[in-house]
Structure formats: structure tokens, C-alpha cells
Coordinates of C-alpha atoms and ligand atoms in Angstrom, one line a residue:
M1 CA -41.4 6.0 20.9
R2 CA -37.9 7.5 20.7
G3 CA -38.9 10.6 18.6
V4 CA -37.4 14.1 18.7
S5 CA -36.9 15.7 22.0
E6 CA -35.4 18.9 22.7
N7 CA -31.9 17.4 23.2
F8 CA -32.1 16.2 19.5
D9 CA -31.3 18.1 16.3
A10 CA -33.2 15.5 14.4
D11 CA -34.8 12.0 14.6
V12 CA -32.0 10.8 11.8
I13 CA -28.9 12.2 10.8
V14 CA -27.7 10.5 7.3
A15 CA -23.8 10.9 6.7
G16 CA -23.2 11.1 2.9
L17 CA -25.9 11.9 0.0
G18 CA -24.6 9.4 -2.5
P19 CA -27.1 6.5 -3.5
A20 CA -27.3 4.9 -0.2
G21 CA -27.7 8.1 1.9
A22 CA -30.2 9.8 -0.2
R23 CA -32.3 6.7 -0.6
A24 CA -32.0 6.4 3.4
A25 CA -33.0 10.1 4.0
A26 CA -36.0 9.8 1.4
A27 CA -37.3 6.6 3.3
A28 CA -37.2 8.0 6.7
A29 CA -38.4 11.5 5.7
K30 CA -41.4 9.8 3.8
E31 CA -42.6 8.5 7.2
G32 CA -42.7 11.8 8.8
K33 CA -39.3 11.5 10.5
R34 CA -37.1 14.8 10.7
V35 CA -34.0 13.9 8.7
I36 CA -30.6 15.9 8.5
A37 CA -28.6 14.6 5.6
L38 CA -24.9 15.8 5.6
E39 CA -22.7 15.6 2.2
R40 CA -19.2 17.1 2.0
K41 CA -19.5 17.6 -1.9
R42 CA -20.9 21.0 -3.0
R43 CA -23.1 19.3 -5.8
A44 CA -25.1 15.9 -5.8
G45 CA -23.0 13.3 -7.5
M46 CA -20.3 15.7 -8.8
P47 CA -17.5 14.9 -9.4
V48 CA -18.7 11.6 -10.7
Q49 CA -16.6 8.7 -9.6
C50 CA -18.1 5.6 -11.5
A51 CA -18.2 3.9 -14.8
E52 CA -22.0 4.3 -14.9
F53 CA -23.2 0.8 -15.7
I54 CA -26.4 -0.6 -14.1
P55 CA -27.2 -4.4 -15.3
T56 CA -30.9 -4.8 -15.9
M57 CA -30.8 -7.9 -13.5
V58 CA -30.3 -5.4 -10.6
S59 CA -32.2 -2.3 -11.7
Q60 CA -35.7 -3.5 -10.7
E61 CA -35.5 -1.5 -7.5
L62 CA -34.1 1.7 -9.0
G63 CA -37.3 3.4 -10.3
E64 CA -37.9 4.9 -13.5
L65 CA -34.2 5.1 -15.3
D66 CA -35.2 6.3 -18.7
A67 CA -34.5 10.0 -17.9
V68 CA -31.0 9.1 -16.7
T69 CA -30.1 6.5 -19.4
R70 CA -27.6 7.7 -22.0
Q71 CA -27.3 4.4 -23.8
R72 CA -28.7 0.7 -23.7
I73 CA -26.2 -2.3 -23.4
N74 CA -27.1 -5.7 -24.7
A75 CA -23.8 -7.7 -24.2
M76 CA -20.5 -8.2 -22.6
E77 CA -17.3 -8.7 -24.3
T78 CA -14.7 -10.4 -22.3
F79 CA -10.9 -9.8 -23.5
I80 CA -8.7 -12.6 -21.4
E81 CA -5.1 -11.4 -22.2
G82 CA -3.8 -13.8 -25.0
E83 CA -7.0 -15.3 -25.8
T84 CA -9.7 -14.3 -28.4
C85 CA -12.7 -11.9 -27.2
E86 CA -15.8 -13.5 -26.0
R87 CA -19.1 -12.0 -26.6
T88 CA -21.9 -13.1 -24.0
E89 CA -25.2 -12.1 -25.4
N90 CA -28.2 -11.4 -23.1
F91 CA -26.1 -9.4 -20.6
P92 CA -28.2 -6.3 -20.7
G93 CA -28.2 -3.1 -18.8
R94 CA -28.0 0.8 -19.1
M95 CA -25.2 3.4 -19.2
I96 CA -26.6 6.2 -17.0
S97 CA -25.6 9.6 -16.2
R98 CA -24.5 9.1 -12.6
E99 CA -24.7 12.8 -12.0
A100 CA -28.3 12.8 -13.0
F101 CA -29.2 9.8 -11.2
D102 CA -27.5 10.9 -7.8
R103 CA -29.2 14.3 -8.3
R104 CA -32.6 12.6 -8.6
L105 CA -32.1 10.6 -5.6
V106 CA -31.4 13.9 -3.7
E107 CA -34.4 15.7 -5.0
D108 CA -36.5 12.6 -3.8
A109 CA -35.0 13.1 -0.5
I110 CA -35.6 16.9 -0.3
H111 CA -39.1 16.2 -1.7
A112 CA -39.9 13.8 1.1
G113 CA -38.8 16.7 3.7
S114 CA -35.1 15.9 4.4
D115 CA -32.8 18.8 5.1
C116 CA -30.1 18.0 2.8
R117 CA -27.0 20.1 3.5
F118 CA -24.1 20.2 0.7
G119 CA -20.5 21.4 1.6
V120 CA -20.7 20.1 5.0
K121 CA -17.9 17.6 6.2
I122 CA -18.3 15.3 9.0
A123 CA -14.9 15.3 10.9
A124 CA -15.8 12.9 13.4
I125 CA -18.2 10.7 15.4
A126 CA -18.3 10.9 19.1
E127 CA -18.6 7.8 21.5
D128 CA -22.2 8.7 22.1
G129 CA -23.1 9.1 18.1
A130 CA -22.9 12.8 18.2
V131 CA -21.8 14.1 14.9
H132 CA -18.9 16.8 14.9
L133 CA -18.7 18.7 11.7
S134 CA -15.6 20.3 10.3
D135 CA -16.9 23.9 10.9
G136 CA -17.1 23.2 14.7
Q137 CA -20.8 22.5 14.9
T138 CA -22.1 19.1 16.7
L139 CA -25.5 17.5 15.8
K140 CA -27.1 14.6 17.6
A141 CA -30.1 12.3 16.8
P142 CA -31.2 9.0 18.0
V143 CA -30.5 7.4 14.9
L144 CA -27.3 8.0 12.7
I145 CA -27.1 6.3 9.2
G146 CA -23.8 5.8 7.6
G147 CA -24.0 6.4 3.8
D148 CA -20.6 7.8 3.4
G149 CA -19.0 5.5 1.3
P150 CA -16.0 2.9 1.2
R151 CA -14.0 5.2 4.0
S152 CA -17.1 5.6 6.2
C153 CA -16.2 7.6 9.2
V154 CA -19.4 6.3 10.8
G155 CA -18.6 2.8 10.1
A156 CA -15.2 3.3 11.6
A157 CA -16.8 4.7 14.7
I158 CA -18.5 1.2 15.3
G159 CA -15.6 -0.8 14.3
A160 CA -16.9 -1.7 10.7
V161 CA -14.0 -0.9 8.4
N162 CA -13.6 -2.1 4.7
T163 CA -10.4 -3.6 4.7
D164 CA -9.9 -4.8 1.2
M165 CA -10.0 -2.1 -1.6
V166 CA -9.5 -2.0 -5.2
E167 CA -8.0 1.4 -6.5
T168 CA -9.4 2.7 -9.7
R169 CA -8.4 5.3 -12.4
Q170 CA -10.7 6.1 -15.3
L171 CA -10.6 8.1 -18.4
T172 CA -13.6 9.3 -20.3
V173 CA -12.8 9.5 -24.0
P174 CA -14.6 10.2 -27.4
L175 CA -16.1 7.1 -28.6
L176 CA -15.6 7.0 -32.4
R177 CA -17.7 3.7 -33.3
A178 CA -20.9 2.8 -31.5
H179 CA -20.9 -0.1 -29.3
D180 CA -23.7 -2.0 -27.5
A181 CA -21.3 -4.1 -24.9
T182 CA -19.6 -3.6 -21.8
D183 CA -15.9 -4.6 -22.6
I184 CA -14.0 -6.3 -19.9
F185 CA -10.1 -6.8 -19.9
L186 CA -8.6 -9.4 -17.6
S187 CA -4.8 -9.4 -17.2
E188 CA -2.2 -10.7 -14.8
Q189 CA -1.2 -7.1 -14.8
L190 CA -4.3 -6.1 -13.0
P191 CA -4.4 -8.3 -9.8
G192 CA -7.8 -8.2 -7.9
G193 CA -9.4 -6.1 -10.7
Y194 CA -9.9 -5.5 -14.4
A195 CA -10.1 -2.9 -17.1
W196 CA -13.3 -1.9 -18.8
L197 CA -14.6 0.0 -21.8
F198 CA -18.0 1.2 -21.2
P199 CA -19.9 2.9 -24.1
R200 CA -22.0 6.0 -23.3
G201 CA -23.4 7.4 -26.5
D202 CA -20.5 9.6 -28.1
V203 CA -18.3 9.0 -25.2
A204 CA -16.9 5.9 -23.3
N205 CA -15.6 5.3 -19.8
L206 CA -12.3 3.8 -20.0
G207 CA -10.9 2.4 -16.4
A208 CA -9.1 0.0 -14.5
G209 CA -8.8 -1.3 -11.0
V210 CA -6.1 -3.3 -9.1
I211 CA -5.4 -4.1 -5.4
P212 CA -3.7 -1.0 -3.8
C213 CA -0.2 -2.3 -3.5
A214 CA -0.3 -2.4 -7.2
R215 CA -1.8 1.0 -8.0
T216 CA 1.4 2.0 -9.9
V217 CA 0.4 0.1 -12.8
L218 CA -2.9 1.7 -13.4
K219 CA -1.6 4.8 -15.2
D220 CA 0.6 2.8 -17.6
Y221 CA -1.7 0.0 -18.3
L222 CA -4.6 2.5 -19.0
N223 CA -2.7 4.7 -21.4
E224 CA -1.3 1.6 -23.4
L225 CA -4.9 0.4 -23.7
H226 CA -6.2 3.7 -24.7
E227 CA -3.5 3.9 -27.4
D228 CA -4.4 0.4 -28.6
L229 CA -8.2 1.5 -28.9
V230 CA -7.2 4.6 -30.5
A231 CA -5.1 2.4 -33.0
Q232 CA -8.1 0.3 -33.7
G233 CA -10.4 3.4 -34.4
R234 CA -12.5 2.7 -31.7
V235 CA -12.0 5.8 -29.4
G236 CA -10.4 9.3 -29.7
A237 CA -7.1 10.3 -28.3
E238 CA -8.3 13.3 -26.4
V239 CA -8.9 12.6 -22.6
L240 CA -12.2 14.6 -21.8
S241 CA -11.9 13.9 -18.1
Y242 CA -10.1 11.8 -15.3
T243 CA -11.6 10.2 -12.2
G244 CA -11.0 7.4 -9.8
G245 CA -11.8 6.2 -6.4
A246 CA -12.0 3.1 -4.1
I247 CA -14.2 0.2 -4.1
P248 CA -14.7 -2.0 -1.3
V249 CA -14.1 -5.8 -2.1
G250 CA -14.0 -7.5 1.0
G251 CA -17.9 -8.4 1.4
R252 CA -20.4 -7.4 3.7
L253 CA -19.7 -5.7 7.1
F254 CA -22.1 -6.2 10.1
S255 CA -24.6 -3.6 9.6
Y256 CA -25.4 -1.8 12.9
A257 CA -24.3 -1.0 16.5
M258 CA -25.1 1.3 19.4
L259 CA -23.1 4.3 20.2
G260 CA -24.2 5.2 23.5
D261 CA -28.0 5.6 23.0
T262 CA -27.6 6.2 19.2
A263 CA -28.5 3.6 17.0
V264 CA -26.1 3.4 14.0
L265 CA -26.6 1.8 10.7
L266 CA -24.7 1.5 7.6
C267 CA -25.6 1.0 4.1
G268 CA -24.0 0.9 0.5
D269 CA -20.3 1.0 0.1
A270 CA -19.9 1.9 3.9
C271 CA -21.6 -1.6 4.5
G272 CA -19.2 -3.3 2.1
L273 CA -22.1 -4.0 -0.5
A274 CA -20.2 -3.3 -3.8
N275 CA -19.5 -6.6 -5.5
P276 CA -16.2 -7.7 -5.0
V277 CA -15.5 -9.0 -8.5
T278 CA -17.4 -6.5 -10.6
G279 CA -17.1 -3.5 -8.5
G280 CA -20.8 -2.8 -9.1
G281 CA -22.6 -1.0 -6.2
I282 CA -25.1 1.4 -7.3
A283 CA -28.0 -1.0 -7.0
S284 CA -27.0 -2.4 -3.6
A285 CA -26.5 1.3 -2.3
V286 CA -29.8 2.3 -3.3
I287 CA -31.6 -1.0 -2.0
S288 CA -29.7 -1.0 1.3
G289 CA -30.3 2.7 1.6
G290 CA -34.0 2.4 1.4
L291 CA -33.8 -0.7 3.9
A292 CA -31.7 1.5 6.6
G293 CA -34.4 4.3 6.4
E294 CA -37.2 1.9 7.0
A295 CA -35.2 0.3 10.0
A296 CA -34.4 3.7 11.5
V297 CA -38.2 4.4 11.2
G298 CA -38.9 1.0 12.9
W299 CA -36.5 1.7 15.8
L300 CA -37.8 5.4 16.3
D301 CA -41.4 4.0 16.7
G302 CA -40.2 1.5 19.3
D303 CA -39.8 -1.6 17.2
E304 CA -36.9 -3.3 19.1
D305 CA -36.3 -5.8 16.3
S306 CA -35.9 -3.4 13.7
L307 CA -32.0 -3.5 13.8
D308 CA -31.6 -7.2 13.8
D309 CA -34.2 -7.4 11.0
F310 CA -32.2 -5.0 9.0
E311 CA -29.3 -7.0 9.2
S312 CA -31.2 -10.2 8.5
E313 CA -32.7 -8.5 5.5
L314 CA -29.2 -7.4 4.2
A315 CA -27.9 -10.7 4.7
A316 CA -30.7 -12.5 3.0
I317 CA -30.6 -10.0 -0.2
F318 CA -26.7 -9.6 -0.6
D319 CA -24.8 -12.4 1.1
P320 CA -25.2 -15.1 -1.6
A321 CA -23.8 -13.0 -4.4
L322 CA -21.3 -11.2 -2.4
N323 CA -20.0 -14.4 -0.6
R324 CA -19.4 -16.1 -4.1
A325 CA -17.8 -13.2 -5.3
V326 CA -15.2 -12.9 -2.4
R327 CA -14.3 -16.5 -3.0
R328 CA -13.9 -16.2 -6.7
R329 CA -11.9 -13.2 -6.2
C330 CA -9.6 -14.9 -3.5
E331 CA -9.2 -17.9 -6.0
L332 CA -8.1 -15.9 -8.7
L333 CA -5.5 -13.7 -6.6
G334 CA -4.2 -17.0 -5.4
A335 CA -3.6 -18.2 -8.8
L336 CA -2.1 -15.0 -9.7
G337 CA 0.0 -15.1 -6.7
S338 CA 1.5 -18.6 -7.5
G339 CA 2.6 -17.2 -11.0
E340 CA 0.4 -20.0 -12.7
A341 CA -2.7 -18.3 -13.4
T342 CA -4.3 -19.7 -16.7
A343 CA -7.1 -18.6 -18.7
A344 CA -9.0 -21.2 -16.8
D345 CA -8.6 -19.1 -13.7
F346 CA -9.7 -16.0 -15.2
R347 CA -12.9 -17.8 -16.6
R348 CA -13.8 -19.0 -13.2
G349 CA -13.1 -15.7 -11.7
W350 CA -15.6 -13.6 -14.0
I351 CA -19.1 -13.3 -14.1
A352 CA -19.5 -13.7 -18.0
Y353 CA -18.4 -17.3 -17.6
E354 CA -20.5 -20.4 -16.8
E355 CA -17.4 -21.6 -14.4
Y356 CA -18.0 -18.6 -12.3
W357 CA -21.5 -19.5 -11.3
N358 CA -20.9 -23.4 -11.3
D359 CA -20.2 -24.4 -7.9
E360 CA -19.2 -28.1 -9.0
T361 CA -16.2 -27.1 -11.3
T362 CA -12.9 -27.7 -9.6
L363 CA -9.8 -26.6 -11.2
V364 CA -6.9 -29.0 -11.7
R365 CA -3.8 -26.8 -12.0
G366 CA -1.8 -28.0 -15.0
N367 CA -4.8 -29.4 -16.7
A368 CA -7.1 -26.4 -16.6
A369 CA -6.3 -24.5 -19.9
Ligands
FAD1 C1 -14.3 4.3 -10.8 C2 -15.4 3.6 -10.2 C3 -16.2 2.9 -11.2 C4 -17.5 2.5 -10.7 N1 -18.5 1.9 -11.7 C5 -19.6 1.3 -11.1 C6 -20.6 0.9 -12.1 O1 -20.2 1.1 -13.4 N2 -21.7 0.5 -11.6 C7 -21.8 0.2 -10.3 O2 -22.9 -0.4 -10.0 N3 -20.9 0.8 -9.4 C8 -19.9 1.2 -9.8 N4 -19.0 1.7 -8.8 C9 -19.4 1.5 -7.5 C10 -20.3 2.8 -7.0 O3 -19.9 4.0 -7.6 C11 -20.5 2.4 -5.6 O4 -20.8 1.3 -5.0 C12 -21.7 3.5 -5.2 O5 -21.6 5.0 -5.4 C13 -22.0 3.4 -3.7 O6 -22.9 4.4 -3.2 P1 -22.7 5.0 -1.9 O7 -23.9 6.0 -1.6 O8 -22.6 3.9 -0.8 O9 -21.5 5.6 -1.5 P2 -20.8 6.9 -2.3 O10 -21.4 6.9 -3.5 O11 -19.4 6.9 -2.3 O12 -21.4 8.0 -1.7 C14 -21.0 8.5 -0.3 C15 -21.3 10.0 -0.1 O13 -20.7 10.3 1.3 C16 -19.9 11.5 1.3 N5 -19.0 11.5 2.2 C17 -18.0 10.7 2.7 N6 -17.2 11.0 3.8 C18 -18.1 11.9 4.1 C19 -17.7 13.0 5.4 N7 -16.7 12.9 6.2 N8 -18.8 14.1 5.6 C20 -19.7 14.3 4.5 N9 -19.7 13.5 3.4 C21 -19.2 12.3 3.4 C22 -19.1 11.2 -0.2 O14 -18.6 12.6 -0.7 C23 -20.2 10.7 -1.1 O15 -20.8 11.5 -1.7 C24 -17.7 2.4 -9.4 C25 -16.9 2.8 -8.5 C26 -15.9 3.6 -8.9 C27 -14.9 4.2 -7.8

């Protein structure tokens, strides 16, 4: 058993208290492990950097969501530039308060016994897995879990780095007409990403994402879309808040390594688990965080296979969807790069369309629209 000795500050150190880190901390602490979780933000979930949509399809493992739900979603409406909008029924989900959701996960971790420390920035990870904080302190544990998001310093320490990213910008605006769908805007102007309008009661999240080298289009594209929606009477002109952030879109990274005698595990965005096409990563963060916490417990209790089992479980759960999304995203980027992208390319690259899911469909350029 690799439990706490006097040389260690805890059994498990968790970097980041987003959904992945908070769930990892809770899972390890529930089994009686001593957990220290470190978060650079001063408050759980704040500021919100999220469009706050959780599809029903992936929500089963997230626990009771009613208390954090702000509105139900029934359908998806996709706008391919120059085409008429298509409504896909039976695309249900919830718009949540991400602040309330993250806060609840942290409360669960604290309730399970984790020592959750806010306003604490990790400055560096040493070669032996020791965690150097920006206030000069150093902490050490036999297990280090990286739940520290897309630009994870824990991942960097073990050479697992998200290289493909989407950059985003999002406004929250008043919603003037009730809406029950997530609206998706696909455009040549948004390579590697899309724009969205997600209704959340009397407000809506209006955002867009693109590959980093195209990020300069974000502001103008969103302003124009906002103006159009104001002209249609759907949203108000006032901008209530701005946010943004990076989303990893290159697919899953290898999830563990040893740094000296420290077992290092990655979960959530740190492990590249956000969907490369939709950008959705809340559910995969929570699920992988729970598995990382359980694997840490196994490792500490002497189960030599626990890290390999963790990697295999992540592969089994996430790789099929992530690999498809990586393929579809590359295909669409290729078509956009050639300057010959058609509506058929966009359809094949977006989850609302049958073509996205159909492996038999082969696009014949020039004959595809
Ligand atoms: C604009 C935008 C919209 C999105 N919309 C959706 C959506 O609608 N639905 C969906 O499912 N997903 C969405 N996502 C993706 C989703 O937000 C992420 O996949 C999810 O938050 C990943 O959770 P995580 O815990 O892995 O990482 P994070 O939520 O990023 O949490 C990581 C935590 O680590 C902390 N941290 C990082 N570095 C350090 C350090 N050095 N020291 C201490 N703490 C550190 C951070 O402050 C952060 O709190 C969106 C993302 C963006 C940017």
C-alpha cells in the first residue's frame, strides 16, 4: 500500500477544480484518501467559460441536474450558410448554470473530505512530481491528477500536450423570444469551428469558435450575427457579459505516466476529451475525473494494473466518438482549405446530419451538393 508517509502532504494532489478535478477529488476522498485539490480561481466555476449545454445523451452519469437546469432543450437548428435552416427534432438536453454545476461538484468533493484550496496557482511540476505553487510552497503526493484544463501544466510535465485547439468568444445577451433549440451556424468564415445561440431562459449564450490562426474573425463575425438576431427580434442589443477560452480538438491524449515515483493521471480537457466537432466536454470531464479518482485509489492500495486499466477504460468509453469527430473535422478543414467546401461537406462534418454518422457515405467532389 502506497499510503501517506511523513514525506507526503497528501495521498492525492488534484490540479484544477473544474468538473474533472472536482469529481476526481471527490472519488478519491470518498474512499478515505487524503486529497488536496488546488484551483487558481477564487470561486468554483467563476468566471464561467462555457455555453452551458449538456445533451441528454451524455447526461446520465452527471447525477441530478434539475437544481442547476435553467431551461430544457428539445431540438437542434442548423444554419449552413446560404442554405435554409434545418431543425433536427429529438436532440434533447439542458441548459445549465455552469457556475452552480461546478460549485455543486466542489461541494461534493469537500463533503467527501477533500481539502479544496482556491486562489492557489500551480507554477510548475518538478521532475519527481512535486507541485510547486506560485506562493513558493511545494507539495508532494504519491499520485498527482491533472484536471487543470486544456493548457494543463500537469499534462505538459508528462509530455501530453493538447496541440490542436479552437479559440472561442461568447456574449451573453437578452433572449426576447422563447426558444427550445440549440442553434448552430456553420460557415466558411469559421474554419474548424462554428457559431452558436443557446437559449437559457431569458438570456442566451451567443458564441463562436475557430482555429487559432483565424481568431481575428471572431469579433466581427459575432457582432454581425448579433446584429442579425437583434434585427430579427430574437435577442436584445445589450451585451450582458463576455467570455471565451480554448477547447482542445485534437482527440484523446495518453492518460498517465510516472514522474519519479509519482503516478500522474490526466482527466477532462487536460486529457483532450472535449469533442473536437461540438466542443462539448462537461460530461467527459466528470466521467473521466471519477475514473481518475478511482484509479488513484487502486494505485494507492497496491493495484499495479490500475493505471493501465484507467487508460483502457478511457479508450473504450471515449475513443469511438472522439476518433470520428477528429476525422470529420479534418475532412471539413481539408474541404475548406481547398476552397471547394459545399453544403455536403458541412453536413458530413456536423452531428445533426445522418452523413456525419454514416461511414459508407463517400463525398464525390463536384457532385456532392
Ligand atoms: C466558450 C466555451 C463554451 C463551451 N461550451 C460547452 C458546452 O456548452 N457544453 C459542454 O459540454 N462543454 C462546453 N465547453 C467545454 C467545457 O467547458 C470543458 O470541456 C470542460 O470545462 C472541461 O472541464 P475540465 O474540468 O477538464 O477543465 P476546466 O473546466 O477548464 O477546469 C480546469 C480548472 O483548472 C484550473 N487551473 C488551470 N491551470 C491551473 C494552475 N496552473 N493552477 C491551478 N489551477 C489551474 C482552471 O482555473 C480551471 O478551473 C465549452 C468551452 C468553452 C471555452
